[in-house]
CSV table of N, CA and C in Angstrom, one decimal:
chain,number,residue,atom,x,y,z
A,1284,MET,N,146.0,69.2,96.6
A,1284,MET,CA,144.8,69.9,96.0
A,1284,MET,C,144.9,69.8,94.5
A,1285,SER,N,143.9,69.5,93.9
A,1285,SER,CA,143.9,69.5,92.4
A,1285,SER,C,143.5,70.8,91.8
A,1286,VAL,N,144.0,71.1,90.6
A,1286,VAL,CA,143.6,72.3,89.9
A,1286,VAL,C,142.3,72.2,89.3
A,1287,CYS,N,141.5,73.2,89.3
A,1287,CYS,CA,140.1,73.1,88.7
A,1287,CYS,C,140.2,72.9,87.3
A,1288,ALA,N,139.2,72.2,86.8
A,1288,ALA,CA,139.1,72.0,85.4
A,1288,ALA,C,138.7,73.3,84.7
A,1289,SER,N,139.1,73.5,83.5
A,1289,SER,CA,138.8,74.7,82.7
A,1289,SER,C,137.3,74.9,82.7
A,1290,GLY,N,136.9,76.1,83.0
A,1290,GLY,CA,135.5,76.4,82.9
A,1290,GLY,C,134.8,76.3,84.3
A,1291,CYS,N,135.6,76.1,85.4
A,1291,CYS,CA,135.0,76.0,86.7
A,1291,CYS,C,134.3,77.3,87.0
A,1292,GLN,N,133.0,77.2,87.4
A,1292,GLN,CA,132.2,78.4,87.7
A,1292,GLN,C,132.7,79.2,88.9
A,1293,VAL,N,133.1,78.5,89.9
A,1293,VAL,CA,133.6,79.2,91.1
A,1293,VAL,C,134.9,80.0,90.8
A,1294,CYS,N,135.8,79.4,90.0
A,1294,CYS,CA,137.0,80.2,89.6
A,1294,CYS,C,136.6,81.3,88.7
A,1295,ALA,N,135.7,81.1,87.8
A,1295,ALA,CA,135.3,82.2,86.9
A,1295,ALA,C,134.7,83.4,87.6
A,1296,GLU,N,133.9,83.1,88.6
A,1296,GLU,CA,133.3,84.1,89.4
A,1296,GLU,C,134.3,84.9,90.3
A,1297,ALA,N,135.4,84.2,90.7
A,1297,ALA,CA,136.4,84.9,91.5
A,1297,ALA,C,137.5,85.6,90.8
A,1298,SER,N,137.5,85.4,89.4
A,1298,SER,CA,138.7,85.8,88.7
A,1298,SER,C,138.8,87.4,88.7
A,1299,GLU,N,137.7,88.1,88.7
A,1299,GLU,CA,137.9,89.6,88.7
A,1299,GLU,C,138.4,90.1,90.0
A,1300,ARG,N,137.9,89.5,91.1
A,1300,ARG,CA,138.3,89.9,92.4
A,1300,ARG,C,139.8,89.5,92.6
A,1301,PHE,N,140.2,88.3,92.1
A,1301,PHE,CA,141.6,87.9,92.2
A,1301,PHE,C,142.5,88.8,91.4
A,1302,ALA,N,142.1,89.2,90.2
A,1302,ALA,CA,142.9,90.2,89.4
A,1302,ALA,C,143.0,91.5,90.1
A,1303,ALA,N,142.0,92.0,90.8
A,1303,ALA,CA,142.1,93.3,91.5
A,1303,ALA,C,143.0,93.2,92.7
A,1304,VAL,N,143.0,92.1,93.5
A,1304,VAL,CA,143.9,91.9,94.6
A,1304,VAL,C,145.3,91.7,94.1
A,1305,ARG,N,145.5,91.0,93.0
A,1305,ARG,CA,146.8,90.8,92.5
A,1305,ARG,C,147.4,92.2,92.0
A,1306,ALA,N,146.6,93.0,91.3
A,1306,ALA,CA,147.0,94.3,90.8
A,1306,ALA,C,147.4,95.2,92.0
A,1307,ALA,N,146.7,95.2,93.1
A,1307,ALA,CA,147.0,96.0,94.3
A,1307,ALA,C,148.3,95.4,94.9
A,1308,SER,N,148.5,94.1,94.8
A,1308,SER,CA,149.8,93.5,95.3
A,1308,SER,C,151.0,94.0,94.5
A,1309,LEU,N,150.8,94.1,93.2
A,1309,LEU,CA,151.9,94.5,92.3
A,1309,LEU,C,152.2,96.0,92.6
A,1310,VAL,N,151.3,96.8,92.9
A,1310,VAL,CA,151.5,98.2,93.2
A,1310,VAL,C,152.4,98.3,94.5
A,1311,GLN,N,152.0,97.5,95.5
A,1311,GLN,CA,152.7,97.5,96.8
A,1311,GLN,C,154.1,97.0,96.5
A,1312,ARG,N,154.3,95.9,95.7
A,1312,ARG,CA,155.6,95.4,95.4
A,1312,ARG,C,156.5,96.4,94.7
A,1313,ARG,N,155.9,97.2,93.8
A,1313,ARG,CA,156.7,98.2,93.1
A,1313,ARG,C,157.1,99.3,94.1
A,1314,ARG,N,156.2,99.6,95.0
A,1314,ARG,CA,156.6,100.6,96.1
A,1314,ARG,C,157.8,100.2,96.9
A,1315,LEU,N,157.9,98.9,97.1
A,1315,LEU,CA,159.0,98.3,97.9
A,1315,LEU,C,160.3,98.7,97.3
A,1316,ASP,N,160.3,98.8,95.9
A,1316,ASP,CA,161.5,99.1,95.2
A,1316,ASP,C,162.0,100.6,95.3
A,1317,GLU,N,161.1,101.4,96.0
A,1317,GLU,CA,161.5,102.8,96.2
A,1317,GLU,C,161.5,103.2,97.7
A,1318,PRO,N,162.4,102.7,98.4
A,1318,PRO,CA,162.4,102.9,99.9
A,1318,PRO,C,162.6,104.4,100.3
A,1319,ASP,N,163.2,105.2,99.5
A,1319,ASP,CA,163.3,106.6,99.9
A,1319,ASP,C,161.9,107.3,99.8
A,1320,ARG,N,161.1,106.9,98.8
A,1320,ARG,CA,159.8,107.5,98.7
A,1320,ARG,C,158.8,106.8,99.6
A,1321,TYR,N,158.9,105.5,99.9
A,1321,TYR,CA,158.0,104.8,100.7
A,1321,TYR,C,158.8,104.1,101.9
A,1322,PRO,N,159.2,104.9,102.9
A,1322,PRO,CA,160.0,104.4,103.9
A,1322,PRO,C,159.3,103.6,105.0
A,1323,TYR,N,158.0,103.5,104.9
A,1323,TYR,CA,157.2,102.8,105.9
A,1323,TYR,C,156.4,101.6,105.3
A,1324,ALA,N,156.2,100.6,106.1
A,1324,ALA,CA,155.4,99.5,105.7
A,1324,ALA,C,154.5,99.1,106.9
A,1325,ALA,N,153.3,98.7,106.6
A,1325,ALA,CA,152.4,98.3,107.7
A,1325,ALA,C,151.7,97.0,107.4
A,1326,GLY,N,151.4,96.3,108.4
A,1326,GLY,CA,150.5,95.2,108.3
A,1326,GLY,C,149.2,95.6,109.0
A,1327,LYS,N,148.5,94.7,109.5
A,1327,LYS,CA,147.2,95.1,110.2
A,1327,LYS,C,147.5,95.9,111.4
A,1328,HIS,N,148.5,95.5,112.2
A,1328,HIS,CA,148.7,96.2,113.5
A,1328,HIS,C,150.1,96.7,113.8
A,1329,THR,N,151.0,96.5,112.9
A,1329,THR,CA,152.4,96.8,113.1
A,1329,THR,C,153.0,97.7,112.1
A,1330,LEU,N,153.7,98.7,112.5
A,1330,LEU,CA,154.4,99.7,111.6
A,1330,LEU,C,155.8,99.3,111.5
A,1331,HIS,N,156.4,99.2,110.3
A,1331,HIS,CA,157.8,98.8,110.1
A,1331,HIS,C,158.4,99.9,109.2
A,1332,ARG,N,159.7,99.8,109.1
A,1332,ARG,CA,160.5,100.5,108.1
A,1332,ARG,C,160.4,99.6,106.9
A,1333,SER,N,160.3,100.2,105.7
A,1333,SER,CA,160.2,99.3,104.5
A,1333,SER,C,161.4,98.4,104.3
A,1334,SER,N,162.5,98.8,104.9
A,1334,SER,CA,163.7,98.0,104.8
A,1334,SER,C,163.8,96.8,105.8
A,1335,CYS,N,162.8,96.7,106.7
A,1335,CYS,CA,162.8,95.7,107.7
A,1335,CYS,C,162.9,94.3,107.1
A,1336,ARG,N,163.7,93.5,107.8
A,1336,ARG,CA,163.9,92.1,107.3
A,1336,ARG,C,162.6,91.3,107.3
A,1337,GLN,N,161.6,91.6,108.2
A,1337,GLN,CA,160.3,91.0,108.1
A,1337,GLN,C,159.6,91.3,106.9
A,1338,ILE,N,159.7,92.5,106.4
A,1338,ILE,CA,159.0,92.9,105.2
A,1338,ILE,C,159.7,92.2,104.0
A,1339,GLN,N,161.0,92.3,104.0
A,1339,GLN,CA,161.7,91.6,102.9
A,1339,GLN,C,161.4,90.1,102.8
A,1340,GLN,N,161.2,89.5,103.9
A,1340,GLN,CA,161.0,88.0,103.9
A,1340,GLN,C,159.6,87.7,103.3
A,1341,ARG,N,158.6,88.7,103.4
A,1341,ARG,CA,157.3,88.4,103.0
A,1341,ARG,C,157.1,88.7,101.5
A,1342,VAL,N,158.0,89.3,100.9
A,1342,VAL,CA,157.9,89.6,99.5
A,1342,VAL,C,158.0,88.3,98.7
A,1343,SER,N,157.0,88.2,97.7
A,1343,SER,CA,157.1,87.0,96.9
A,1343,SER,C,156.9,87.5,95.4
A,1344,THR,N,157.5,86.7,94.5
A,1344,THR,CA,157.3,87.0,93.1
A,1344,THR,C,155.9,86.7,92.7
A,1345,VAL,N,155.3,87.5,91.9
A,1345,VAL,CA,153.9,87.4,91.6
A,1345,VAL,C,153.7,86.5,90.4
A,1346,GLY,N,154.5,86.5,89.4
A,1346,GLY,CA,154.4,85.6,88.3
A,1346,GLY,C,153.6,86.2,87.1
A,1347,ASP,N,153.7,85.5,86.0
A,1347,ASP,CA,152.9,85.9,84.8
A,1347,ASP,C,151.5,85.5,84.9
A,1348,ASP,N,150.6,86.2,84.1
A,1348,ASP,CA,149.2,85.8,84.1
A,1348,ASP,C,148.9,84.4,83.6
A,1349,ASP,N,149.8,83.9,82.7
A,1349,ASP,CA,149.5,82.6,82.1
A,1349,ASP,C,150.3,81.5,82.8
A,1350,SER,N,151.0,81.8,83.9
A,1350,SER,CA,151.8,80.8,84.6
A,1350,SER,C,150.8,79.8,85.3
A,1351,MET,N,151.3,78.6,85.5
A,1351,MET,CA,150.6,77.6,86.2
A,1351,MET,C,150.4,78.0,87.7
A,1352,ARG,N,151.4,78.7,88.2
A,1352,ARG,CA,151.3,79.2,89.6
A,1352,ARG,C,150.2,80.1,89.8
A,1353,MET,N,149.9,81.0,88.8
A,1353,MET,CA,148.8,81.9,88.9
A,1353,MET,C,147.5,81.2,88.8
A,1354,ARG,N,147.4,80.2,88.0
A,1354,ARG,CA,146.1,79.4,87.9
A,1354,ARG,C,145.9,78.7,89.2
A,1355,GLY,N,147.0,78.2,89.8
A,1355,GLY,CA,146.8,77.5,91.1
A,1355,GLY,C,146.4,78.5,92.2
A,1356,ALA,N,147.0,79.7,92.1
A,1356,ALA,CA,146.7,80.8,93.1
A,1356,ALA,C,145.2,81.2,92.9
A,1357,LEU,N,144.7,81.3,91.7
A,1357,LEU,CA,143.3,81.6,91.5
A,1357,LEU,C,142.4,80.5,92.1
A,1358,THR,N,142.8,79.3,91.9
A,1358,THR,CA,142.0,78.2,92.4
A,1358,THR,C,142.0,78.2,94.0
A,1359,ARG,N,143.1,78.4,94.6
A,1359,ARG,CA,143.1,78.5,96.1
A,1359,ARG,C,142.3,79.7,96.5
A,1360,PHE,N,142.4,80.8,95.8
A,1360,PHE,CA,141.7,82.0,96.2
A,1360,PHE,C,140.2,81.8,96.0
A,1361,ALA,N,139.8,81.2,94.9
A,1361,ALA,CA,138.3,81.0,94.7
A,1361,ALA,C,137.7,80.0,95.6
A,1362,HIS,N,138.4,78.9,95.9
A,1362,HIS,CA,137.8,77.8,96.7
A,1362,HIS,C,138.1,77.9,98.2
A,1363,ASP,N,139.3,78.5,98.5
A,1363,ASP,CA,139.7,78.5,99.9
A,1363,ASP,C,139.8,79.9,100.5
A,1364,GLY,N,139.7,80.9,99.7
A,1364,GLY,CA,139.8,82.3,100.2
A,1364,GLY,C,141.3,82.6,100.5
A,1365,ALA,N,142.2,81.8,100.1
A,1365,ALA,CA,143.6,82.0,100.4
A,1365,ALA,C,144.3,82.7,99.2
A,1366,PHE,N,145.2,83.5,99.5
A,1366,PHE,CA,146.0,84.2,98.4
A,1366,PHE,C,147.5,84.1,98.7
A,1367,GLY,N,148.0,82.9,98.5
A,1367,GLY,CA,149.4,82.6,98.6
A,1367,GLY,C,150.0,83.1,99.9
A,1368,SER,N,151.0,83.9,99.7
A,1368,SER,CA,151.8,84.4,100.9
A,1368,SER,C,151.0,85.4,101.7
A,1369,GLY,N,150.0,86.0,101.1
A,1369,GLY,CA,149.2,87.0,101.8
A,1369,GLY,C,149.7,88.4,101.7
A,1370,TRP,N,150.8,88.6,100.9
A,1370,TRP,CA,151.4,89.9,100.8
A,1370,TRP,C,150.3,90.9,100.4
A,1371,ALA,N,149.5,90.6,99.4
A,1371,ALA,CA,148.5,91.6,98.9
A,1371,ALA,C,147.6,92.1,100.0
A,1372,THR,N,147.2,91.2,100.8
A,1372,THR,CA,146.1,91.6,101.8
A,1372,THR,C,146.7,92.0,103.1
A,1373,HIS,N,148.0,91.9,103.3
A,1373,HIS,CA,148.5,92.1,104.7
A,1373,HIS,C,149.6,93.2,104.7
A,1374,MET,N,150.2,93.6,103.7
A,1374,MET,CA,151.3,94.6,103.7
A,1374,MET,C,151.0,95.8,102.8
A,1375,ARG,N,151.3,96.9,103.4
A,1375,ARG,CA,151.1,98.2,102.6
A,1375,ARG,C,152.3,99.0,102.8
A,1376,MET,N,152.9,99.4,101.7
A,1376,MET,CA,154.1,100.3,101.6
A,1376,MET,C,153.6,101.7,101.6
A,1377,MET,N,154.2,102.6,102.4
A,1377,MET,CA,153.6,104.0,102.6
A,1377,MET,C,154.6,105.1,102.6
A,1378,GLU,N,154.2,106.2,102.0
A,1378,GLU,CA,154.9,107.5,102.1
A,1378,GLU,C,154.7,108.0,103.6
A,1379,PRO,N,155.6,108.9,104.0
A,1379,PRO,CA,155.4,109.4,105.4
A,1379,PRO,C,154.0,109.9,105.7
A,1380,GLY,N,153.4,110.6,104.8
A,1380,GLY,CA,152.0,111.1,105.1
A,1380,GLY,C,151.0,110.0,105.2
A,1381,GLU,N,151.2,109.0,104.4
A,1381,GLU,CA,150.3,107.8,104.5
A,1381,GLU,C,150.5,107.1,105.8
A,1382,ALA,N,151.7,107.0,106.2
A,1382,ALA,CA,152.0,106.3,107.5
A,1382,ALA,C,151.5,107.2,108.7
A,1383,ALA,N,151.5,108.5,108.6
A,1383,ALA,CA,151.0,109.3,109.6
A,1383,ALA,C,149.5,109.1,109.7
A,1384,ALA,N,148.8,109.0,108.6
A,1384,ALA,CA,147.4,108.8,108.6
A,1384,ALA,C,147.1,107.4,109.2
A,1385,TRP,N,147.9,106.4,108.8
A,1385,TRP,CA,147.7,105.0,109.4
A,1385,TRP,C,147.8,105.0,110.9
A,1386,VAL,N,148.8,105.8,111.4
A,1386,VAL,CA,149.0,105.9,112.9
A,1386,VAL,C,147.8,106.6,113.5
A,1387,LYS,N,147.3,107.7,112.9
A,1387,LYS,CA,146.2,108.4,113.4
A,1387,LYS,C,144.9,107.6,113.4
A,1388,GLU,N,144.7,106.8,112.4
A,1388,GLU,CA,143.5,105.9,112.3
A,1388,GLU,C,143.5,104.9,113.5
A,1389,ARG,N,144.7,104.6,114.0
A,1389,ARG,CA,144.9,103.6,115.0
A,1389,ARG,C,145.2,104.2,116.4
A,1390,THR,N,144.9,105.4,116.5
A,1390,THR,CA,145.1,106.1,117.8
A,1390,THR,C,143.7,106.5,118.4
A,1391,GLY,N,143.4,106.0,119.6
A,1391,GLY,CA,142.1,106.3,120.2
A,1391,GLY,C,142.0,107.7,120.6
A,1392,PRO,N,140.7,108.1,120.9
A,1392,PRO,CA,140.4,109.5,121.3
A,1392,PRO,C,141.2,110.0,122.5
A,1393,ARG,N,141.6,109.1,123.4
A,1393,ARG,CA,142.4,109.5,124.6
A,1393,ARG,C,143.9,109.2,124.4
A,1394,GLY,N,144.3,109.0,123.2
A,1394,GLY,CA,145.7,108.8,122.9
A,1394,GLY,C,146.2,107.4,122.9
A,1395,GLY,N,145.3,106.4,123.3
A,1395,GLY,CA,145.8,105.0,123.3
A,1395,GLY,C,146.1,104.5,121.9
A,1396,THR,N,147.1,103.7,121.8
A,1396,THR,CA,147.4,103.2,120.5
A,1396,THR,C,146.9,101.8,120.2
A,1397,HIS,N,146.4,101.6,119.0
A,1397,HIS,CA,145.9,100.3,118.5
A,1397,HIS,C,146.8,99.8,117.4
A,1398,TYR,N,148.1,100.0,117.7
A,1398,TYR,CA,149.1,99.5,116.7
A,1398,TYR,C,150.4,99.3,117.6
A,1399,ARG,N,151.4,98.7,117.0
A,1399,ARG,CA,152.7,98.6,117.6
A,1399,ARG,C,153.8,98.9,116.6
A,1400,LEU,N,154.9,99.3,117.1
A,1400,LEU,CA,156.1,99.5,116.3
A,1400,LEU,C,156.9,98.2,116.3
A,1401,CYS,N,157.4,97.9,115.1
A,1401,CYS,CA,158.2,96.7,115.0
A,1401,CYS,C,159.4,96.8,115.9
A,1402,GLY,N,159.6,95.7,116.7
A,1402,GLY,CA,160.8,95.6,117.6
A,1402,GLY,C,162.1,95.3,116.9
A,1403,ILE,N,162.0,94.9,115.6
A,1403,ILE,CA,163.2,94.6,114.9
A,1403,ILE,C,163.8,95.8,114.2
A,1404,CYS,N,163.0,96.6,113.5
A,1404,CYS,CA,163.5,97.7,112.8
A,1404,CYS,C,163.3,99.0,113.5
A,1405,THR,N,162.5,99.0,114.5
A,1405,THR,CA,162.2,100.2,115.4
A,1405,THR,C,162.0,101.5,114.6
A,1406,PRO,N,160.9,101.6,113.8
A,1406,PRO,CA,160.7,102.8,113.0
A,1406,PRO,C,160.4,104.0,113.9
A,1407,VAL,N,160.8,105.2,113.4
A,1407,VAL,CA,160.5,106.4,114.0
A,1407,VAL,C,159.1,106.8,113.6
A,1408,LEU,N,158.2,107.2,114.5
A,1408,LEU,CA,156.9,107.6,114.1
A,1408,LEU,C,156.9,108.7,113.1
A,1409,PRO,N,156.1,108.7,112.1
A,1409,PRO,CA,156.0,109.7,111.1
A,1409,PRO,C,155.4,111.0,111.7
A,1410,GLU,N,155.9,112.1,111.2
A,1410,GLU,CA,155.3,113.4,111.7
A,1410,GLU,C,153.9,113.6,111.2
A,1411,THR,N,153.0,114.0,112.1
A,1411,THR,CA,151.6,114.2,111.7
A,1411,THR,C,151.5,115.7,111.3
A,1412,GLY,N,150.7,115.9,110.2
A,1412,GLY,CA,150.6,117.2,109.7
A,1412,GLY,C,149.5,118.0,110.2
């Protein structure tokens, strides 16, 4: 894949959205550095402990704004809708209260669950308030 020429309209139009997704990713990455405060991590359907090896494997370095890697990431995001490793759009580090809300959002009216607990790190369900 070639990098867009400077001034590409598609990349220019996507740059604000890319910056917002990247900023959210940085917040989540910083939360990973505080496992006592943010002991839970979740993807779309699975709840993990933040120390789970699957979470640790998905962490990627974000890079500087001026790096060639970030320009390439913007190009992929703008033209293909892809965001590198997908950390920003798929993983969320949570405090116990946030994790309890995440579980509640994924529990049906009759108690059926629309999530699963990671089989590797086997997290304990957060207490609901």
